[in-house]
C-alpha atoms as a printed R data frame, in Angstrom:
   type eleno elety resid chain resno       x        y      z
1  ATOM     1    CA   MET     A     1 -40.907 -148.751 36.069
2  ATOM     2    CA   THR     A     2 -43.748 -150.651 37.929
3  ATOM     3    CA   ILE     A     3 -41.643 -153.968 38.178
4  ATOM     4    CA   ILE     A     4 -38.892 -151.935 39.706
5  ATOM     5    CA   LYS     A     5 -41.378 -150.436 42.126
6  ATOM     6    CA   ASN     A     6 -42.873 -153.685 42.918
7  ATOM     7    CA   ILE     A     7 -39.359 -155.338 43.766
8  ATOM     8    CA   LEU     A     8 -38.288 -152.231 45.949
9  ATOM     9    CA   SER     A     9 -41.582 -152.332 47.917
10 ATOM    10    CA   ASN     A    10 -41.554 -156.217 48.346
11 ATOM    11    CA   SER     A    11 -37.966 -156.096 49.611
12 ATOM    12    CA   ILE     A    12 -38.874 -153.315 52.185
13 ATOM    13    CA   TYR     A    13 -41.917 -155.381 53.239
14 ATOM    14    CA   THR     A    14 -39.853 -158.552 53.670
15 ATOM    15    CA   TYR     A    15 -37.362 -156.478 55.654
16 ATOM    16    CA   ILE     A    16 -39.888 -155.071 58.125
17 ATOM    17    CA   ILE     A    17 -41.620 -158.482 58.462
18 ATOM    18    CA   LYS     A    18 -38.276 -160.037 59.227
19 ATOM    19    CA   LEU     A    19 -37.610 -157.301 61.998
20 ATOM    20    CA   TYR     A    20 -41.116 -157.902 63.351
21 ATOM    21    CA   TYR     A    21 -40.817 -161.629 63.646
22 ATOM    22    CA   LYS     A    22 -37.251 -161.036 65.139
23 ATOM    23    CA   THR     A    23 -38.781 -158.923 67.742
24 ATOM    24    CA   ILE     A    24 -41.737 -161.304 68.528
25 ATOM    25    CA   TYR     A    25 -39.276 -164.179 68.588
26 ATOM    26    CA   LYS     A    26 -36.909 -162.207 71.121
27 ATOM    27    CA   THR     A    27 -39.980 -161.542 73.466
28 ATOM    28    CA   ILE     A    28 -41.328 -165.049 73.489
29 ATOM    29    CA   TYR     A    29 -37.859 -166.396 74.003
30 ATOM    30    CA   LYS     A    30 -37.456 -164.073 77.107
31 ATOM    31    CA   SER     A    31 -40.738 -164.893 78.576
32 ATOM    32    CA   ILE     A    32 -39.960 -168.517 78.378
33 ATOM    33    CA   LEU     A    33 -36.741 -167.967 79.850
34 ATOM    34    CA   ILE     A    34 -38.185 -165.975 82.776
35 ATOM    35    CA   LYS     A    35 -41.031 -168.761 83.432
36 ATOM    36    CA   THR     A    36 -38.423 -171.705 83.522
37 ATOM    37    CA   LYS     A    37 -36.386 -169.803 86.255
């Protein structure tokens, strides 16, 4: 039971982290685009 719980929470955490980094990446990318214009 604990193993399954750990796997579930881990996958949720990785999903959240991926989303977080995606948004950060987009923001940085946009700011760079604006600066170069």
